[in-house]
mmCIF file of C-alpha atoms and ligand atoms in Angstrom:
data_model
loop_
_atom_site.group_PDB
_atom_site.id
_atom_site.type_symbol
_atom_site.label_atom_id
_atom_site.label_comp_id
_atom_site.label_asym_id
_atom_site.label_seq_id
_atom_site.Cartn_x
_atom_site.Cartn_y
_atom_site.Cartn_z
ATOM 1 C CA SER A 183 5.775 88.768 -16.794
ATOM 2 C CA TYR A 184 2.451 87.487 -18.073
ATOM 3 C CA TYR A 185 -0.431 89.754 -18.975
ATOM 4 C CA ILE A 186 -3.818 89.579 -17.284
ATOM 5 C CA SER A 187 -6.662 91.359 -18.983
ATOM 6 C CA PRO A 188 -8.120 93.979 -16.600
ATOM 7 C CA ARG A 189 -11.642 92.854 -17.534
ATOM 8 C CA PHE A 190 -10.808 89.244 -16.747
ATOM 9 C CA LEU A 191 -9.162 90.113 -13.446
ATOM 10 C CA ASP A 192 -12.105 92.278 -12.408
ATOM 11 C CA LYS A 193 -14.703 89.617 -13.187
ATOM 12 C CA LEU A 194 -12.910 86.889 -11.239
ATOM 13 C CA ALA A 195 -11.867 89.061 -8.333
ATOM 14 C CA VAL A 196 -15.395 90.379 -7.796
ATOM 15 C CA HIS A 197 -16.989 86.948 -8.110
ATOM 16 C CA ILE A 198 -14.605 85.277 -5.695
ATOM 17 C CA THR A 199 -14.633 88.126 -3.176
ATOM 18 C CA LYS A 200 -18.425 88.374 -3.223
ATOM 19 C CA ASN A 201 -18.625 84.692 -2.370
ATOM 20 C CA PHE A 202 -16.535 85.188 0.747
ATOM 21 C CA MET A 203 -18.608 88.118 2.013
ATOM 22 C CA ASN A 204 -21.896 88.020 3.810
ATOM 23 C CA LEU A 205 -23.826 90.546 1.770
ATOM 24 C CA PRO A 206 -27.147 91.046 3.533
ATOM 25 C CA GLY A 207 -30.101 89.984 1.433
ATOM 26 C CA VAL A 208 -28.003 89.527 -1.690
ATOM 27 C CA LYS A 209 -28.130 86.189 -3.453
ATOM 28 C CA VAL A 210 -24.693 85.486 -4.848
ATOM 29 C CA PRO A 211 -24.379 82.805 -7.526
ATOM 30 C CA LEU A 212 -21.781 80.222 -6.516
ATOM 31 C CA ILE A 213 -20.537 79.384 -9.996
ATOM 32 C CA LEU A 214 -18.813 81.677 -12.478
ATOM 33 C CA GLY A 215 -18.882 80.195 -15.963
ATOM 34 C CA VAL A 216 -16.158 81.540 -18.224
ATOM 35 C CA HIS A 217 -16.930 80.536 -21.786
ATOM 36 C CA GLY A 218 -15.562 81.291 -25.226
ATOM 37 C CA ARG A 219 -13.356 79.971 -27.993
ATOM 38 C CA LYS A 220 -10.703 77.422 -27.057
ATOM 39 C CA GLY A 221 -7.128 78.537 -26.565
ATOM 40 C CA GLU A 222 -7.947 82.162 -25.732
ATOM 41 C CA GLY A 223 -6.438 82.038 -22.256
ATOM 42 C CA LYS A 224 -9.372 81.254 -19.988
ATOM 43 C CA SER A 225 -7.617 78.660 -17.825
ATOM 44 C CA PHE A 226 -4.285 80.429 -18.083
ATOM 45 C CA GLN A 227 -5.633 83.733 -16.821
ATOM 46 C CA CYS A 228 -7.592 82.006 -14.050
ATOM 47 C CA GLU A 229 -4.286 80.687 -12.736
ATOM 48 C CA LEU A 230 -2.701 84.143 -13.019
ATOM 49 C CA VAL A 231 -5.543 85.679 -11.012
ATOM 50 C CA PHE A 232 -5.290 83.008 -8.311
ATOM 51 C CA GLU A 233 -1.597 83.657 -7.964
ATOM 52 C CA LYS A 234 -2.108 87.400 -7.768
ATOM 53 C CA MET A 235 -4.782 87.053 -5.091
ATOM 54 C CA GLY A 236 -3.076 84.295 -3.107
ATOM 55 C CA ILE A 237 -5.912 81.883 -3.766
ATOM 56 C CA ILE A 238 -5.449 78.133 -3.554
ATOM 57 C CA PRO A 239 -7.250 76.415 -6.418
ATOM 58 C CA VAL A 240 -8.521 72.861 -6.227
ATOM 59 C CA ARG A 241 -8.617 71.757 -9.826
ATOM 60 C CA MET A 242 -10.577 69.197 -11.703
ATOM 61 C CA SER A 243 -11.262 68.710 -15.355
ATOM 62 C CA ALA A 244 -14.510 67.543 -16.783
ATOM 63 C CA GLY A 245 -12.511 64.899 -18.611
ATOM 64 C CA GLU A 246 -11.853 63.264 -15.258
ATOM 65 C CA LEU A 247 -15.575 62.995 -14.708
ATOM 66 C CA GLU A 248 -16.073 61.205 -17.993
ATOM 67 C CA SER A 249 -13.288 58.710 -17.508
ATOM 68 C CA PRO A 250 -14.619 55.196 -17.042
ATOM 69 C CA ASP A 251 -12.340 54.548 -14.078
ATOM 70 C CA ALA A 252 -13.156 57.816 -12.344
ATOM 71 C CA GLY A 253 -15.966 55.942 -10.639
ATOM 72 C CA ASP A 254 -18.865 57.908 -9.305
ATOM 73 C CA PRO A 255 -18.718 61.484 -10.673
ATOM 74 C CA VAL A 256 -21.053 62.693 -7.938
ATOM 75 C CA ARG A 257 -18.627 61.497 -5.315
ATOM 76 C CA LEU A 258 -15.643 63.000 -7.122
ATOM 77 C CA ILE A 259 -17.142 66.498 -7.391
ATOM 78 C CA ARG A 260 -18.369 66.476 -3.811
ATOM 79 C CA MET A 261 -15.025 65.213 -2.564
ATOM 80 C CA ARG A 262 -13.069 67.959 -4.327
ATOM 81 C CA TYR A 263 -15.504 70.613 -3.125
ATOM 82 C CA ARG A 264 -15.187 69.407 0.468
ATOM 83 C CA GLU A 265 -11.413 69.329 0.086
ATOM 84 C CA ALA A 266 -11.465 73.018 -0.910
ATOM 85 C CA ALA A 267 -13.765 73.890 1.999
ATOM 86 C CA GLU A 268 -11.424 72.092 4.374
ATOM 87 C CA LEU A 269 -8.404 73.951 2.948
ATOM 88 C CA ILE A 270 -10.117 77.281 3.649
ATOM 89 C CA ARG A 271 -10.677 76.174 7.242
ATOM 90 C CA VAL A 272 -7.218 74.827 8.036
ATOM 91 C CA ARG A 273 -5.079 77.201 5.970
ATOM 92 C CA GLY A 274 -7.189 80.286 6.566
ATOM 93 C CA LYS A 275 -6.917 81.249 2.904
ATOM 94 C CA MET A 276 -9.356 81.649 0.062
ATOM 95 C CA CYS A 277 -9.855 78.554 -2.072
ATOM 96 C CA VAL A 278 -11.831 78.005 -5.220
ATOM 97 C CA LEU A 279 -12.875 74.921 -7.121
ATOM 98 C CA LEU A 280 -11.757 75.209 -10.741
ATOM 99 C CA ILE A 281 -13.459 72.958 -13.277
ATOM 100 C CA ASN A 282 -11.842 73.128 -16.686
ATOM 101 C CA ASP A 283 -13.784 72.385 -19.868
ATOM 102 C CA LEU A 284 -17.041 71.781 -18.063
ATOM 103 C CA ASP A 285 -19.017 71.416 -21.262
ATOM 104 C CA ALA A 286 -16.708 68.596 -22.382
ATOM 105 C CA GLY A 287 -17.869 66.451 -19.484
ATOM 106 C CA ALA A 288 -21.299 67.784 -18.736
ATOM 107 C CA GLY A 289 -22.634 68.979 -22.080
ATOM 108 C CA ARG A 290 -24.297 67.085 -24.858
ATOM 109 C CA VAL A 291 -22.072 66.018 -27.693
ATOM 110 C CA ASP A 292 -24.465 67.601 -30.157
ATOM 111 C CA ARG A 293 -28.119 68.362 -30.556
ATOM 112 C CA MET A 294 -28.942 64.816 -31.607
ATOM 113 C CA THR A 295 -27.323 63.164 -28.629
ATOM 114 C CA GLN A 296 -29.157 62.557 -25.389
ATOM 115 C CA TYR A 297 -27.636 63.504 -22.082
ATOM 116 C CA THR A 298 -25.862 60.430 -20.770
ATOM 117 C CA VAL A 299 -26.426 59.227 -17.233
ATOM 118 C CA ASN A 300 -23.006 60.643 -16.341
ATOM 119 C CA THR A 301 -23.678 64.124 -17.658
ATOM 120 C CA GLN A 302 -27.022 64.190 -15.878
ATOM 121 C CA LEU A 303 -25.288 63.286 -12.639
ATOM 122 C CA VAL A 304 -22.657 65.990 -13.102
ATOM 123 C CA ASN A 305 -25.244 68.675 -13.889
ATOM 124 C CA GLY A 306 -27.467 67.608 -11.003
ATOM 125 C CA THR A 307 -24.617 67.554 -8.516
ATOM 126 C CA LEU A 308 -23.421 71.030 -9.465
ATOM 127 C CA MET A 309 -26.978 72.352 -9.215
ATOM 128 C CA ASN A 310 -27.300 70.815 -5.765
ATOM 129 C CA ILE A 311 -24.044 72.340 -4.614
ATOM 130 C CA ALA A 312 -24.989 75.759 -6.042
ATOM 131 C CA ASP A 313 -28.254 75.630 -4.084
ATOM 132 C CA ASN A 314 -26.768 74.355 -0.798
ATOM 133 C CA PRO A 315 -23.114 75.390 -0.798
ATOM 134 C CA THR A 316 -22.532 74.819 2.915
ATOM 135 C CA ASP A 317 -24.172 71.413 3.028
ATOM 136 C CA VAL A 318 -22.278 69.219 0.594
ATOM 137 C CA GLN A 319 -22.234 65.602 1.692
ATOM 138 C CA LEU A 320 -20.447 62.601 0.313
ATOM 139 C CA PRO A 321 -22.942 59.958 -0.780
ATOM 140 C CA GLY A 322 -24.001 57.956 2.257
ATOM 141 C CA SER A 323 -22.763 60.311 4.955
ATOM 142 C CA TYR A 324 -24.895 62.657 7.005
ATOM 143 C CA GLU A 325 -22.912 65.347 8.744
ATOM 144 C CA THR A 326 -24.711 68.152 10.450
ATOM 145 C CA GLU A 327 -21.779 70.547 10.691
ATOM 146 C CA PRO A 328 -21.932 73.115 7.841
ATOM 147 C CA ILE A 329 -18.805 73.501 5.701
ATOM 148 C CA HIS A 330 -17.297 76.653 4.198
ATOM 149 C CA ARG A 331 -18.799 78.029 1.018
ATOM 150 C CA VAL A 332 -16.410 77.552 -1.941
ATOM 151 C CA PRO A 333 -16.815 79.597 -5.118
ATOM 152 C CA ILE A 334 -16.652 77.504 -8.269
ATOM 153 C CA ILE A 335 -15.121 78.666 -11.532
ATOM 154 C CA ALA A 336 -15.936 76.645 -14.610
ATOM 155 C CA THR A 337 -14.379 77.182 -18.013
ATOM 156 C CA GLY A 338 -15.733 75.894 -21.282
ATOM 157 C CA ASN A 339 -16.273 76.304 -24.934
ATOM 158 C CA ASP A 340 -20.001 76.295 -25.458
ATOM 159 C CA PHE A 341 -22.246 76.521 -22.424
ATOM 160 C CA SER A 342 -25.368 76.304 -24.528
ATOM 161 C CA THR A 343 -24.865 72.530 -24.396
ATOM 162 C CA LEU A 344 -25.139 72.491 -20.606
ATOM 163 C CA TYR A 345 -28.338 71.614 -18.813
ATOM 164 C CA ALA A 346 -30.321 74.881 -18.816
ATOM 165 C CA PRO A 347 -31.300 74.935 -15.116
ATOM 166 C CA LEU A 348 -27.613 74.759 -14.153
ATOM 167 C CA VAL A 349 -26.800 77.834 -16.226
ATOM 168 C CA ARG A 350 -29.662 79.840 -14.690
ATOM 169 C CA ASP A 351 -28.678 83.240 -13.306
ATOM 170 C CA GLY A 352 -29.159 82.359 -9.654
ATOM 171 C CA ARG A 353 -26.704 79.492 -9.909
ATOM 172 C CA MET A 354 -24.174 80.576 -12.484
ATOM 173 C CA GLU A 355 -22.901 83.940 -13.499
ATOM 174 C CA LYS A 356 -21.738 83.910 -17.102
ATOM 175 C CA PHE A 357 -18.706 85.614 -18.530
ATOM 176 C CA TYR A 358 -18.099 85.422 -22.254
ATOM 177 C CA TRP A 359 -14.366 85.760 -22.834
ATOM 178 C CA GLN A 360 -13.082 87.121 -26.089
ATOM 179 C CA PRO A 361 -9.769 88.980 -25.936
ATOM 180 C CA SER A 362 -9.819 92.497 -27.389
ATOM 181 C CA HIS A 363 -7.083 93.743 -29.685
ATOM 182 C CA GLU A 364 -5.318 95.299 -26.669
ATOM 183 C CA ASP A 365 -5.619 92.034 -24.760
ATOM 184 C CA ARG A 366 -4.088 90.095 -27.638
ATOM 185 C CA ILE A 367 -1.201 92.501 -27.869
ATOM 186 C CA GLY A 368 -0.688 92.377 -24.107
ATOM 187 C CA VAL A 369 -0.642 88.585 -24.013
ATOM 188 C CA VAL A 370 1.693 88.217 -26.989
ATOM 189 C CA ALA A 371 4.037 90.867 -25.559
ATOM 190 C CA GLY A 372 4.125 88.803 -22.344
ATOM 191 C CA ILE A 373 4.846 85.577 -24.211
ATOM 192 C CA PHE A 374 7.780 87.125 -26.072
ATOM 193 C CA ALA A 375 9.056 89.307 -23.224
ATOM 194 C CA PRO A 376 12.102 87.065 -22.590
ATOM 195 C CA ASP A 377 13.065 87.456 -26.263
ATOM 196 C CA ARG A 378 12.866 91.250 -26.057
ATOM 197 C CA LEU A 379 10.620 91.582 -29.072
ATOM 198 C CA SER A 380 9.889 95.285 -29.654
ATOM 199 C CA ALA A 381 6.386 96.698 -29.222
ATOM 200 C CA THR A 382 5.994 97.353 -32.931
ATOM 201 C CA ASP A 383 7.094 93.810 -33.788
ATOM 202 C CA VAL A 384 4.550 92.430 -31.326
ATOM 203 C CA GLU A 385 1.822 94.448 -33.005
ATOM 204 C CA ARG A 386 2.918 93.353 -36.461
ATOM 205 C CA LEU A 387 2.959 89.727 -35.372
ATOM 206 C CA VAL A 388 -0.540 89.938 -33.883
ATOM 207 C CA GLU A 389 -1.854 91.697 -36.972
ATOM 208 C CA THR A 390 -0.305 89.133 -39.293
ATOM 209 C CA PHE A 391 -2.332 86.345 -37.656
ATOM 210 C CA PRO A 392 -5.648 88.005 -36.795
ATOM 211 C CA ARG A 393 -7.730 84.844 -36.727
ATOM 212 C CA GLN A 394 -5.409 82.778 -34.541
ATOM 213 C CA SER A 395 -6.242 82.167 -30.903
ATOM 214 C CA LEU A 396 -3.708 83.050 -28.226
ATOM 215 C CA ASP A 397 -2.361 79.514 -27.824
ATOM 216 C CA PHE A 398 -1.050 79.819 -31.387
ATOM 217 C CA PHE A 399 1.455 82.426 -30.227
ATOM 218 C CA GLY A 400 2.542 80.206 -27.349
ATOM 219 C CA ALA A 401 3.097 77.380 -29.820
ATOM 220 C CA LEU A 402 4.993 79.757 -32.078
ATOM 221 C CA ARG A 403 7.417 80.666 -29.330
ATOM 222 C CA SER A 404 8.031 77.055 -28.461
ATOM 223 C CA GLN A 405 8.893 76.380 -32.127
ATOM 224 C CA LEU A 406 11.599 79.032 -31.855
ATOM 225 C CA TYR A 407 13.563 76.696 -29.663
ATOM 226 C CA ASN A 408 13.536 73.834 -32.153
ATOM 227 C CA ASN A 409 16.673 74.951 -33.972
ATOM 228 C CA GLN A 410 18.553 75.399 -30.722
ATOM 229 C CA VAL A 411 17.388 72.019 -29.474
ATOM 230 C CA ARG A 412 18.528 70.467 -32.752
ATOM 231 C CA GLU A 413 21.978 72.044 -32.370
ATOM 232 C CA PHE A 414 22.167 70.716 -28.842
ATOM 233 C CA ILE A 415 21.316 67.189 -30.017
ATOM 234 C CA ASN A 416 24.019 67.381 -32.666
ATOM 235 C CA LYS A 417 26.572 68.646 -30.180
ATOM 236 C CA VAL A 418 25.892 65.989 -27.544
ATOM 237 C CA GLY A 419 25.230 63.197 -30.016
ATOM 238 C CA LEU A 420 21.902 61.478 -30.494
ATOM 239 C CA GLY A 421 22.951 58.470 -28.458
ATOM 240 C CA GLN A 422 24.025 60.601 -25.487
ATOM 241 C CA VAL A 423 20.967 62.895 -25.160
ATOM 242 C CA SER A 424 19.187 60.525 -22.792
ATOM 243 C CA THR A 425 21.956 60.123 -20.191
ATOM 244 C CA HIS A 426 23.075 63.715 -20.550
ATOM 245 C CA LEU A 427 19.700 65.275 -19.734
ATOM 246 C CA VAL A 428 18.541 62.817 -17.108
ATOM 247 C CA ASN A 429 21.788 63.145 -15.164
ATOM 248 C CA ASN A 430 21.952 66.945 -15.381
ATOM 249 C CA PRO A 431 18.338 67.855 -14.739
ATOM 250 C CA GLY A 432 18.996 71.519 -13.980
ATOM 251 C CA GLN A 433 20.763 72.164 -17.258
ATOM 252 C CA ARG A 434 19.454 75.120 -19.226
ATOM 253 C CA LEU A 435 20.003 75.632 -22.878
ATOM 254 C CA GLN A 436 21.870 78.841 -23.755
ATOM 255 C CA PHE A 437 19.384 80.678 -25.940
ATOM 256 C CA ASP A 438 20.709 82.944 -28.619
ATOM 257 C CA GLN A 439 18.728 86.196 -28.465
ATOM 258 C CA THR A 440 19.875 87.506 -31.812
ATOM 259 C CA LYS A 441 17.982 84.830 -33.700
ATOM 260 C CA VAL A 442 14.531 86.193 -32.789
ATOM 261 C CA GLY A 443 13.425 88.457 -35.583
ATOM 262 C CA LEU A 444 9.981 89.338 -36.845
ATOM 263 C CA THR A 445 10.537 87.821 -40.283
ATOM 264 C CA HIS A 446 11.606 84.552 -38.755
ATOM 265 C CA LEU A 447 8.607 84.534 -36.424
ATOM 266 C CA ILE A 448 6.198 85.165 -39.287
ATOM 267 C CA GLU A 449 7.805 82.319 -41.228
ATOM 268 C CA ILE A 450 7.302 79.917 -38.347
ATOM 269 C CA GLY A 451 3.740 81.174 -37.927
ATOM 270 C CA GLN A 452 2.925 80.572 -41.563
ATOM 271 C CA HIS A 453 4.315 77.077 -41.258
ATOM 272 C CA LEU A 454 2.107 76.403 -38.234
ATOM 273 C CA GLN A 455 -0.868 77.708 -40.173
ATOM 274 C CA GLN A 456 -0.146 75.315 -43.026
ATOM 275 C CA GLU A 457 -0.113 72.443 -40.569
ATOM 276 C CA GLN A 458 -3.527 73.538 -39.311
ATOM 277 C CA THR A 459 -4.921 73.624 -42.846
ATOM 278 C CA GLN A 460 -3.525 70.186 -43.499
ATOM 279 C CA LEU A 461 -5.237 68.820 -40.405
ATOM 280 C CA GLN A 462 -8.492 70.486 -41.385
ATOM 281 C CA GLU A 463 -8.381 69.036 -44.879
ATOM 282 C CA THR A 464 -7.632 65.552 -43.596
ATOM 283 C CA ARG A 465 -10.570 65.830 -41.231
ATOM 284 C CA LEU A 466 -12.909 67.076 -43.949
ATOM 285 C CA ALA A 467 -11.793 64.300 -46.253
ATOM 286 C CA GLY A 468 -12.423 61.823 -43.469
ATOM 287 C CA GLU A 469 -15.922 63.131 -42.935
ATOM 288 C CA TYR A 470 -16.605 63.088 -46.662
ATOM 289 C CA PHE A 471 -15.660 59.445 -47.050
ATOM 290 C CA ALA A 472 -17.196 58.280 -43.782
HETATM 291 P P1 ADP B 1793 -8.536 78.197 -22.907
HETATM 292 O O1 ADP B 1793 -8.678 77.822 -21.460
HETATM 293 O O2 ADP B 1793 -9.261 79.468 -23.270
HETATM 294 O O3 ADP B 1793 -8.830 77.075 -23.857
HETATM 295 P P2 ADP B 1793 -5.740 78.359 -22.232
HETATM 296 O O4 ADP B 1793 -5.892 79.119 -20.978
HETATM 297 O O5 ADP B 1793 -5.507 76.891 -22.114
HETATM 298 O O6 ADP B 1793 -7.013 78.589 -23.172
HETATM 299 O O7 ADP B 1793 -4.587 79.059 -23.071
HETATM 300 C C1 ADP B 1793 -3.926 78.386 -24.102
HETATM 301 C C2 ADP B 1793 -2.477 78.813 -24.195
HETATM 302 O O8 ADP B 1793 -2.377 80.177 -24.610
HETATM 303 C C3 ADP B 1793 -1.720 78.759 -22.881
HETATM 304 O O9 ADP B 1793 -1.219 77.484 -22.626
HETATM 305 C C4 ADP B 1793 -0.610 79.769 -23.117
HETATM 306 O O10 ADP B 1793 0.430 79.190 -23.875
HETATM 307 C C5 ADP B 1793 -1.271 80.810 -23.978
HETATM 308 N N1 ADP B 1793 -1.772 81.943 -23.172
HETATM 309 C C6 ADP B 1793 -3.053 82.228 -22.930
HETATM 310 N N2 ADP B 1793 -3.189 83.336 -22.177
HETATM 311 C C7 ADP B 1793 -1.944 83.764 -21.922
HETATM 312 C C8 ADP B 1793 -1.394 84.898 -21.196
HETATM 313 N N3 ADP B 1793 -2.169 85.792 -20.561
HETATM 314 N N4 ADP B 1793 -0.063 85.012 -21.157
HETATM 315 C C9 ADP B 1793 0.721 84.112 -21.790
HETATM 316 N N5 ADP B 1793 0.279 83.052 -22.487
HETATM 317 C C10 ADP B 1793 -1.030 82.863 -22.568
#
């Protein structure tokens, strides 16, 4: 099964639990901001923690807030928050509001860019909610009944681009996530558990690609299947793949365990790395000629 870093679990569990307790005279920040490099398992581990704790997440991504047909971002955030509060009431279970990639929707693009009207609205709304978590109204409605407090977890890359008053300690607790060597080994062991990769092979694999983020190893495993998928296509016939799969939705591919060896994995990894370099070079060339 999948690995959760003990540090990660502790941070989330304490934040969420604290928000459901009435600690006398203690001001508990509503938002936990988990930030760090992309692809290091922030969202993934959030989901693992929710499952472990029996928490129902209401999810939104900052991308949704930016979308031109999302309409009013203020309304959207408040609606989702109220939805989570209502779920706590009717289901009698803990809920959280999970906002993925907050800085993508609410941060500046770079130092030279002004905050857009949208990002200002998103920042302002979250600040409002953090300050009055039991009084979150939809625009134009005035209800007097307080709603349940809902802890918010926001993930992101670079929170230094967010509006500073939102990131203030009273409103947001910050957690910088960078997996340790043990964490990386734990996660990769979890990813390859179905393939029964030995502990030493896991370590060797992690040490061969020290600069890669954790999603690289997920991508690597998915590549493993390519050969098997190719064999399947050849067996069924290219023209028959469509009808075959759609009409037998439950069908699982028989996966040959013997084909998973460290050397093969490293080969695939090196190939993936070459693809990354290629992409990087194309991008650099593009910037150079722009
Ligand atoms: P982030 O939110 O930090 O950008 P993600 O949570 O989206 O990163 O993780 C990227 C990918 O890495 C996941 O889709 C998954 O394939 C892999 N991954 C991350 N953490 C784990 C884990 N604990 N166990 C298994 N796979 C993981």
